[in-house]
Amino acid sequence: MNGQTAPRWQAHCEALYRQHATRLIRLGRLVLGDQQEAQEVAHEVFLKLIRTYDGPVVPIDWAAWLTRVTINACRDRRRAGWWAWSRRHRAPEMLELVDRGATPEQAAAGAESGARIAAAFQRLSPRQREVFALRYIEGMSTHEVAGTLDLSEGSVKRHLFRAVKYLRGALAEAGSEGGYR
Amino acid sequence: MKRCLSERTLWLVHEGAAREQDTAHLEGCLDCTARYRHLDDDLDEITRALRDHPSPIGRAQRRGRRRWITAAAIVAGFGLLAGGEAILWRESKALVDPRPETTAEALSLLEEVTLLLSSSGVTAASVLVSDPSTVIAEMTSQESYEDDPIAGGGGRL
């Protein structure tokens, strides 16, 4: 990278960070189930972007590129032996299903319901989490999700429907137990 | 009347991937319309919860991980301690254990005792058979006989 393009590239990266960091951290949190790890992954992605770039700023779909790289980074992290081990051995009682900070009754019920859904989401398979997060949280089309994850559209629909079914079940359960909704 | 849509078909309609006839059925069926709205509400609710709610697992997971690391460190520490102790014990046992020498020493001592007894006129057989007090008295009398210069023939004079 020469002296002229470097500052331009740095400014471009900063703009990308401001624009996409929050979204990528949220995506990482949903896929990994950990806010801190999601932040680390997002920082890794942007560091990779800054370090590996070599050439002029070309107009590409940065949102899709960053999403794809983030998903791959989350997969790498998930494949790490200790991470998988710690998740497998996590005791169910360690799940915090209640937001203890909320004091009003309704807010507590809502927080509990949200926490239950979030906990149910973490019980989905990694693939189902990825597919659901990209389709419903990131708002991608089924076709785009299939392209990002290197899956067929039929496979994406199958994972997506299973995830929706499971999460609706968890939502109904949370509603019946907490009198919510 | 055509049968109502399955959950999957209803979801496919929501995704915009259903067949025309299924979409047409939905428009004319009150039950399916209500179910469709329910699905739409549920997806909104789930999406909002996942978008807004902080991960319930992050902190607990980190705490759980710390617990496992602590437990693993304790177990490893005990393992190292036990292993070290075992090695030290084995080495000290090899250094201290005098069993072969003791056996040899005991045998030589027994031989010496046997020789002494036989030279003093007390046979091993008599020691084993007779009363201990008799043997002691016999040995004492022999010693006093040897000590007596007259009875001993004045050898020491």
Tab-separated table of C-alpha atoms in Angstrom:
chain	number	residue	atom	x	y	z
A	1	MET	CA	0.000	0.000	0.000
A	2	ASN	CA	1.564	3.320	-0.952
A	3	GLY	CA	1.601	6.541	1.080
A	4	GLN	CA	-1.445	8.067	-0.641
A	5	THR	CA	-3.819	5.130	-0.468
A	6	ALA	CA	-3.021	4.236	3.131
A	7	PRO	CA	-4.824	7.192	4.760
A	8	ARG	CA	-7.746	6.798	2.383
A	9	TRP	CA	-7.971	3.109	3.191
A	10	GLN	CA	-7.765	3.800	6.902
A	11	ALA	CA	-10.578	6.344	6.647
A	12	HIS	CA	-12.599	3.877	4.648
A	13	CYS	CA	-12.076	1.198	7.316
A	14	GLU	CA	-13.119	3.581	10.052
A	15	ALA	CA	-16.279	4.409	8.151
A	16	LEU	CA	-16.990	0.705	7.695
A	17	TYR	CA	-16.426	0.134	11.396
A	18	ARG	CA	-18.849	2.883	12.389
A	19	GLN	CA	-21.402	1.560	9.943
A	20	HIS	CA	-21.186	-2.175	10.608
A	21	ALA	CA	-19.521	-2.850	13.957
A	22	THR	CA	-22.723	-2.879	16.006
A	23	ARG	CA	-24.436	-5.158	13.520
A	24	LEU	CA	-21.482	-7.558	13.370
A	25	ILE	CA	-21.171	-7.699	17.152
A	26	ARG	CA	-24.867	-8.512	17.406
A	27	LEU	CA	-24.493	-11.200	14.753
A	28	GLY	CA	-21.489	-12.673	16.572
A	29	ARG	CA	-23.351	-12.586	19.878
A	30	LEU	CA	-26.252	-14.519	18.389
A	31	VAL	CA	-24.047	-17.091	16.711
A	32	LEU	CA	-21.602	-17.533	19.615
A	33	GLY	CA	-23.879	-16.655	22.528
A	34	ASP	CA	-21.292	-14.416	24.139
A	35	GLN	CA	-21.104	-10.635	23.948
A	36	GLN	CA	-17.411	-10.416	24.790
A	37	GLU	CA	-16.419	-13.030	22.233
A	38	ALA	CA	-18.611	-11.324	19.659
A	39	GLN	CA	-16.741	-8.061	20.246
A	40	GLU	CA	-13.420	-9.856	19.901
A	41	VAL	CA	-14.569	-11.445	16.645
A	42	ALA	CA	-15.692	-8.083	15.248
A	43	HIS	CA	-12.346	-6.529	16.135
A	44	GLU	CA	-10.533	-9.464	14.538
A	45	VAL	CA	-12.549	-8.989	11.364
A	46	PHE	CA	-11.689	-5.299	11.112
A	47	LEU	CA	-8.050	-5.927	11.955
A	48	LYS	CA	-7.946	-8.523	9.208
A	49	LEU	CA	-9.542	-6.037	6.873
A	50	ILE	CA	-6.942	-3.371	7.675
A	51	ARG	CA	-3.928	-5.694	7.533
A	52	THR	CA	-4.695	-7.814	4.516
A	53	TYR	CA	-5.895	-5.135	2.152
A	54	ASP	CA	-3.439	-4.356	-0.608
A	55	GLY	CA	-4.628	-2.114	-3.413
A	56	PRO	CA	-7.154	0.582	-4.238
A	57	VAL	CA	-10.552	0.797	-2.578
A	58	VAL	CA	-12.840	-1.117	-4.896
A	59	PRO	CA	-16.612	-0.826	-4.754
A	60	ILE	CA	-17.783	-4.177	-3.397
A	61	ASP	CA	-20.697	-5.110	-1.188
A	62	TRP	CA	-18.880	-4.544	2.098
A	63	ALA	CA	-21.907	-5.497	4.201
A	64	ALA	CA	-22.061	-8.950	2.641
A	65	TRP	CA	-18.277	-9.326	2.761
A	66	LEU	CA	-18.074	-8.383	6.441
A	67	THR	CA	-20.998	-10.652	7.271
A	68	ARG	CA	-19.357	-13.574	5.547
A	69	VAL	CA	-15.987	-12.970	7.229
A	70	THR	CA	-17.678	-12.581	10.621
A	71	ILE	CA	-19.546	-15.867	10.211
A	72	ASN	CA	-16.284	-17.587	9.260
A	73	ALA	CA	-14.496	-16.049	12.250
A	74	CYS	CA	-17.288	-17.266	14.535
A	75	ARG	CA	-16.962	-20.756	13.058
A	76	ASP	CA	-13.199	-20.728	13.603
A	77	ARG	CA	-13.730	-19.718	17.194
A	78	ARG	CA	-16.389	-22.350	17.680
A	79	ARG	CA	-14.104	-25.022	16.259
A	80	ALA	CA	-11.439	-24.226	18.826
A	81	GLY	CA	-11.288	-27.250	21.122
A	82	TRP	CA	-11.551	-25.521	24.488
A	83	TRP	CA	-14.518	-23.434	23.363
A	84	ALA	CA	-16.497	-26.451	22.223
A	85	TRP	CA	-15.521	-28.305	25.390
A	86	SER	CA	-16.618	-25.519	27.700
A	87	ARG	CA	-19.953	-25.195	25.903
A	88	ARG	CA	-20.600	-28.923	26.002
A	89	HIS	CA	-19.887	-29.027	29.715
A	90	ARG	CA	-21.870	-25.970	30.616
A	91	ALA	CA	-24.359	-26.964	33.294
A	92	PRO	CA	-27.989	-26.031	32.620
A	93	GLU	CA	-28.225	-24.315	35.993
A	94	MET	CA	-25.627	-21.813	34.852
A	95	LEU	CA	-28.114	-20.302	32.431
A	96	GLU	CA	-29.339	-16.995	33.729
A	97	LEU	CA	-32.916	-16.882	32.637
A	98	VAL	CA	-33.997	-13.856	34.605
A	99	ASP	CA	-32.770	-10.309	34.192
A	100	ARG	CA	-32.304	-9.447	37.847
A	101	GLY	CA	-31.897	-5.764	37.162
A	102	ALA	CA	-35.518	-5.218	36.136
A	103	THR	CA	-37.724	-4.285	39.057
A	104	PRO	CA	-41.199	-3.517	37.646
A	105	GLU	CA	-43.273	-6.648	37.266
A	106	GLN	CA	-44.131	-6.282	33.638
A	107	ALA	CA	-40.600	-5.410	32.669
A	108	ALA	CA	-39.379	-8.433	34.601
A	109	ALA	CA	-41.853	-10.688	32.798
A	110	GLY	CA	-40.792	-9.256	29.459
A	111	ALA	CA	-37.119	-9.586	30.302
A	112	GLU	CA	-37.646	-13.162	31.414
A	113	SER	CA	-39.481	-13.994	28.232
A	114	GLY	CA	-36.709	-12.402	26.175
A	115	ALA	CA	-34.082	-14.247	28.173
A	116	ARG	CA	-35.890	-17.528	27.625
A	117	ILE	CA	-36.009	-16.928	23.898
A	118	ALA	CA	-32.338	-16.001	23.876
A	119	ALA	CA	-31.536	-19.140	25.878
A	120	ALA	CA	-33.636	-21.258	23.497
A	121	PHE	CA	-31.781	-19.687	20.592
A	122	GLN	CA	-28.490	-20.840	22.075
A	123	ARG	CA	-29.813	-24.387	22.197
A	124	LEU	CA	-30.268	-24.445	18.420
A	125	SER	CA	-27.575	-26.058	16.311
A	126	PRO	CA	-24.810	-23.688	15.146
A	127	ARG	CA	-26.077	-23.886	11.565
A	128	GLN	CA	-29.645	-23.058	12.606
A	129	ARG	CA	-28.390	-20.083	14.602
A	130	GLU	CA	-26.403	-18.776	11.659
A	131	VAL	CA	-29.294	-19.191	9.244
A	132	PHE	CA	-31.840	-17.608	11.580
A	133	ALA	CA	-29.610	-14.674	12.488
A	134	LEU	CA	-28.813	-13.877	8.880
A	135	ARG	CA	-32.404	-14.240	7.680
A	136	TYR	CA	-34.380	-12.574	10.460
A	137	ILE	CA	-31.924	-10.374	12.300
A	138	GLU	CA	-29.780	-9.255	9.368
A	139	GLY	CA	-32.747	-9.280	7.012
A	140	MET	CA	-31.050	-11.229	4.219
A	141	SER	CA	-33.095	-13.158	1.703
A	142	THR	CA	-32.986	-16.947	1.676
A	143	HIS	CA	-30.924	-16.763	-1.503
A	144	GLU	CA	-28.383	-14.423	0.114
A	145	VAL	CA	-28.158	-16.593	3.210
A	146	ALA	CA	-27.487	-19.615	1.034
A	147	GLY	CA	-24.721	-17.705	-0.772
A	148	THR	CA	-23.142	-16.469	2.452
A	149	LEU	CA	-23.117	-19.865	4.120
A	150	ASP	CA	-22.377	-21.944	1.018
A	151	LEU	CA	-25.582	-23.907	1.378
A	152	SER	CA	-28.399	-24.778	-0.983
A	153	GLU	CA	-31.611	-22.789	-0.626
A	154	GLY	CA	-33.477	-25.961	0.278
A	155	SER	CA	-31.049	-26.603	3.115
A	156	VAL	CA	-31.410	-23.022	4.338
A	157	LYS	CA	-35.205	-23.365	4.383
A	158	ARG	CA	-35.010	-26.647	6.236
A	159	HIS	CA	-32.732	-25.222	8.950
A	160	LEU	CA	-34.771	-22.057	9.119
A	161	PHE	CA	-38.100	-23.812	9.543
A	162	ARG	CA	-36.733	-26.039	12.311
A	163	ALA	CA	-35.326	-23.034	14.098
A	164	VAL	CA	-38.589	-21.108	13.792
A	165	LYS	CA	-40.564	-24.080	15.058
A	166	TYR	CA	-38.305	-24.545	18.060
A	167	LEU	CA	-38.232	-20.868	18.970
A	168	ARG	CA	-42.003	-20.546	18.657
A	169	GLY	CA	-42.307	-23.465	21.045
A	170	ALA	CA	-39.999	-21.714	23.498
A	171	LEU	CA	-41.964	-18.491	23.122
A	172	ALA	CA	-45.264	-20.280	23.792
A	173	GLU	CA	-43.731	-21.944	26.831
A	174	ALA	CA	-42.422	-18.627	28.158
A	175	GLY	CA	-45.851	-17.055	27.589
A	176	SER	CA	-47.733	-19.836	29.357
A	177	GLU	CA	-45.358	-19.906	32.340
A	178	GLY	CA	-44.936	-16.196	32.822
A	179	GLY	CA	-48.382	-15.022	31.800
A	180	TYR	CA	-46.641	-12.889	29.243
A	181	ARG	CA	-48.200	-11.808	25.906
B	1	MET	CA	-63.353	-27.339	1.396
B	2	LYS	CA	-59.634	-27.728	0.902
B	3	ARG	CA	-57.596	-28.816	3.942
B	4	CYS	CA	-55.914	-26.092	5.982
B	5	LEU	CA	-52.226	-25.336	5.448
B	6	SER	CA	-49.572	-27.134	7.428
B	7	GLU	CA	-47.210	-25.170	9.654
B	8	ARG	CA	-44.440	-25.516	7.130
B	9	THR	CA	-46.599	-24.336	4.226
B	10	LEU	CA	-47.801	-21.430	6.301
B	11	TRP	CA	-44.218	-20.508	7.018
B	12	LEU	CA	-43.347	-20.843	3.318
B	13	VAL	CA	-46.163	-18.403	2.546
B	14	HIS	CA	-44.613	-16.042	5.086
B	15	GLU	CA	-41.259	-16.462	3.342
B	16	GLY	CA	-42.872	-15.755	-0.029
B	17	ALA	CA	-41.892	-19.201	-1.254
B	18	ALA	CA	-45.261	-20.943	-1.290
B	19	ARG	CA	-47.260	-22.112	-4.282
B	20	GLU	CA	-50.015	-19.875	-5.649
B	21	GLN	CA	-52.747	-22.262	-4.593
B	22	ASP	CA	-51.538	-22.156	-0.981
B	23	THR	CA	-51.520	-18.374	-0.991
B	24	ALA	CA	-55.016	-18.426	-2.470
B	25	HIS	CA	-56.182	-20.781	0.265
B	26	LEU	CA	-54.785	-18.485	2.926
B	27	GLU	CA	-56.748	-15.556	1.552
B	28	GLY	CA	-60.007	-17.476	1.798
B	29	CYS	CA	-59.524	-19.333	5.108
B	30	LEU	CA	-60.133	-17.536	8.401
B	31	ASP	CA	-58.379	-20.197	10.470
B	32	CYS	CA	-55.262	-20.120	8.347
B	33	THR	CA	-55.293	-16.318	8.305
B	34	ALA	CA	-55.393	-16.298	12.123
B	35	ARG	CA	-52.552	-18.815	12.260
B	36	TYR	CA	-50.573	-16.773	9.786
B	37	ARG	CA	-50.972	-13.656	11.940
B	38	HIS	CA	-49.914	-15.656	14.956
B	39	LEU	CA	-46.786	-16.817	13.117
B	40	ASP	CA	-46.021	-13.275	12.037
B	41	ASP	CA	-46.435	-11.990	15.621
B	42	ASP	CA	-44.253	-14.774	16.978
B	43	LEU	CA	-41.474	-14.034	14.505
B	44	ASP	CA	-41.644	-10.341	15.392
B	45	GLU	CA	-41.464	-11.185	19.071
B	46	ILE	CA	-38.561	-13.583	18.641
B	47	THR	CA	-36.641	-11.215	16.401
B	48	ARG	CA	-37.135	-8.309	18.807
B	49	ALA	CA	-36.067	-10.414	21.774
B	50	LEU	CA	-32.921	-11.607	20.022
B	51	ARG	CA	-32.060	-8.169	18.706
B	52	ASP	CA	-32.584	-6.315	21.967
B	53	HIS	CA	-31.944	-8.767	24.728
B	54	PRO	CA	-28.350	-9.194	25.854
B	55	SER	CA	-27.046	-12.709	25.740
B	56	PRO	CA	-28.176	-14.593	28.863
B	57	ILE	CA	-25.321	-16.986	28.529
B	58	GLY	CA	-22.244	-14.861	28.175
B	59	ARG	CA	-21.592	-14.112	31.813
B	60	ALA	CA	-22.689	-17.509	33.057
B	61	GLN	CA	-20.614	-19.180	30.379
B	62	ARG	CA	-17.510	-17.233	31.334
B	63	ARG	CA	-18.135	-18.015	34.998
B	64	GLY	CA	-18.620	-21.687	34.150
B	65	ARG	CA	-15.446	-21.669	32.103
B	66	ARG	CA	-13.542	-20.127	34.997
B	67	ARG	CA	-14.913	-22.797	37.315
B	68	TRP	CA	-13.794	-25.558	34.980
B	69	ILE	CA	-10.365	-24.030	34.599
B	70	THR	CA	-10.024	-23.776	38.390
B	71	ALA	CA	-11.173	-27.362	38.865
B	72	ALA	CA	-8.802	-28.591	36.162
B	73	ALA	CA	-5.922	-26.672	37.760
B	74	ILE	CA	-6.682	-28.198	41.175
B	75	VAL	CA	-6.879	-31.707	39.741
B	76	ALA	CA	-3.625	-31.172	37.828
B	77	GLY	CA	-1.989	-29.867	41.018
B	78	PHE	CA	-3.062	-32.912	42.978
B	79	GLY	CA	-1.868	-35.153	40.167
B	80	LEU	CA	1.542	-33.518	40.135
B	81	LEU	CA	1.780	-33.712	43.915
B	82	ALA	CA	0.814	-37.379	43.966
B	83	GLY	CA	3.205	-38.168	41.131
B	84	GLY	CA	6.072	-36.371	42.862
B	85	GLU	CA	5.303	-38.094	46.141
B	86	ALA	CA	5.267	-41.482	44.427
B	87	ILE	CA	8.648	-40.852	42.807
B	88	LEU	CA	10.185	-39.627	46.072
B	89	TRP	CA	8.752	-42.555	47.997
B	90	ARG	CA	10.135	-45.034	45.486
B	91	GLU	CA	13.602	-43.467	45.614
B	92	SER	CA	13.675	-43.239	49.413
B	93	LYS	CA	12.522	-46.840	49.659
B	94	ALA	CA	15.391	-47.963	47.440
B	95	LEU	CA	17.866	-46.000	49.578
B	96	VAL	CA	16.580	-46.991	53.002
B	97	ASP	CA	15.391	-50.552	52.536
B	98	PRO	CA	18.234	-52.721	53.979
B	99	ARG	CA	16.448	-56.011	53.693
B	100	PRO	CA	19.084	-58.037	51.748
B	101	GLU	CA	21.929	-56.805	54.012
B	102	THR	CA	19.853	-57.437	57.126
B	103	THR	CA	19.232	-61.001	56.056
B	104	ALA	CA	22.951	-61.579	55.445
B	105	GLU	CA	23.843	-59.955	58.755
B	106	ALA	CA	21.249	-62.014	60.596
B	107	LEU	CA	22.576	-65.223	59.065
B	108	SER	CA	26.154	-64.424	59.994
B	109	LEU	CA	25.025	-63.515	63.522
B	110	LEU	CA	23.175	-66.796	63.814
B	111	GLU	CA	26.271	-68.646	62.623
B	112	GLU	CA	28.390	-66.870	65.207
B	113	VAL	CA	25.908	-67.670	67.971
B	114	THR	CA	25.821	-71.290	66.903
B	115	LEU	CA	29.605	-71.486	66.903
B	116	LEU	CA	29.792	-69.823	70.294
B	117	LEU	CA	27.239	-72.157	71.782
B	118	SER	CA	28.897	-75.239	70.330
B	119	SER	CA	32.347	-74.113	71.499
B	120	SER	CA	31.046	-73.546	75.023
B	121	GLY	CA	29.735	-77.103	75.151
B	122	VAL	CA	26.113	-76.228	74.801
B	123	THR	CA	24.824	-77.807	71.673
B	124	ALA	CA	22.121	-76.242	69.674
B	125	ALA	CA	20.023	-79.330	70.197
B	126	SER	CA	20.301	-79.096	73.981
B	127	VAL	CA	19.393	-75.407	73.851
B	128	LEU	CA	16.319	-76.195	71.859
B	129	VAL	CA	15.250	-79.193	73.971
B	130	SER	CA	16.129	-78.300	77.543
B	131	ASP	CA	14.722	-75.758	79.878
B	132	PRO	CA	16.304	-72.285	79.383
B	133	SER	CA	17.065	-71.880	83.083
B	134	THR	CA	19.002	-75.183	83.071
B	135	VAL	CA	21.050	-74.081	80.087
B	136	ILE	CA	21.880	-70.737	81.693
B	137	ALA	CA	22.881	-72.439	84.958
B	138	GLU	CA	25.064	-74.877	83.049
B	139	MET	CA	26.785	-72.086	81.149
B	140	THR	CA	27.325	-70.062	84.311
B	141	SER	CA	28.915	-73.028	86.100
B	142	GLN	CA	31.256	-73.600	83.182
B	143	GLU	CA	32.296	-69.958	83.233
B	144	SER	CA	32.907	-70.004	87.001
B	145	TYR	CA	34.930	-73.208	86.548
B	146	GLU	CA	37.113	-71.537	83.968
B	147	ASP	CA	37.526	-68.467	86.228
B	148	ASP	CA	38.540	-70.536	89.259
B	149	PRO	CA	42.384	-70.683	89.163
B	150	ILE	CA	42.592	-73.824	91.231
B	151	ALA	CA	39.890	-75.715	89.517
B	152	GLY	CA	41.165	-74.483	86.186
B	153	GLY	CA	44.553	-75.942	86.849
B	154	GLY	CA	46.337	-72.704	87.734
B	155	GLY	CA	46.822	-71.775	84.160
B	156	ARG	CA	46.641	-68.132	84.856
B	157	LEU	CA	49.129	-68.218	87.646
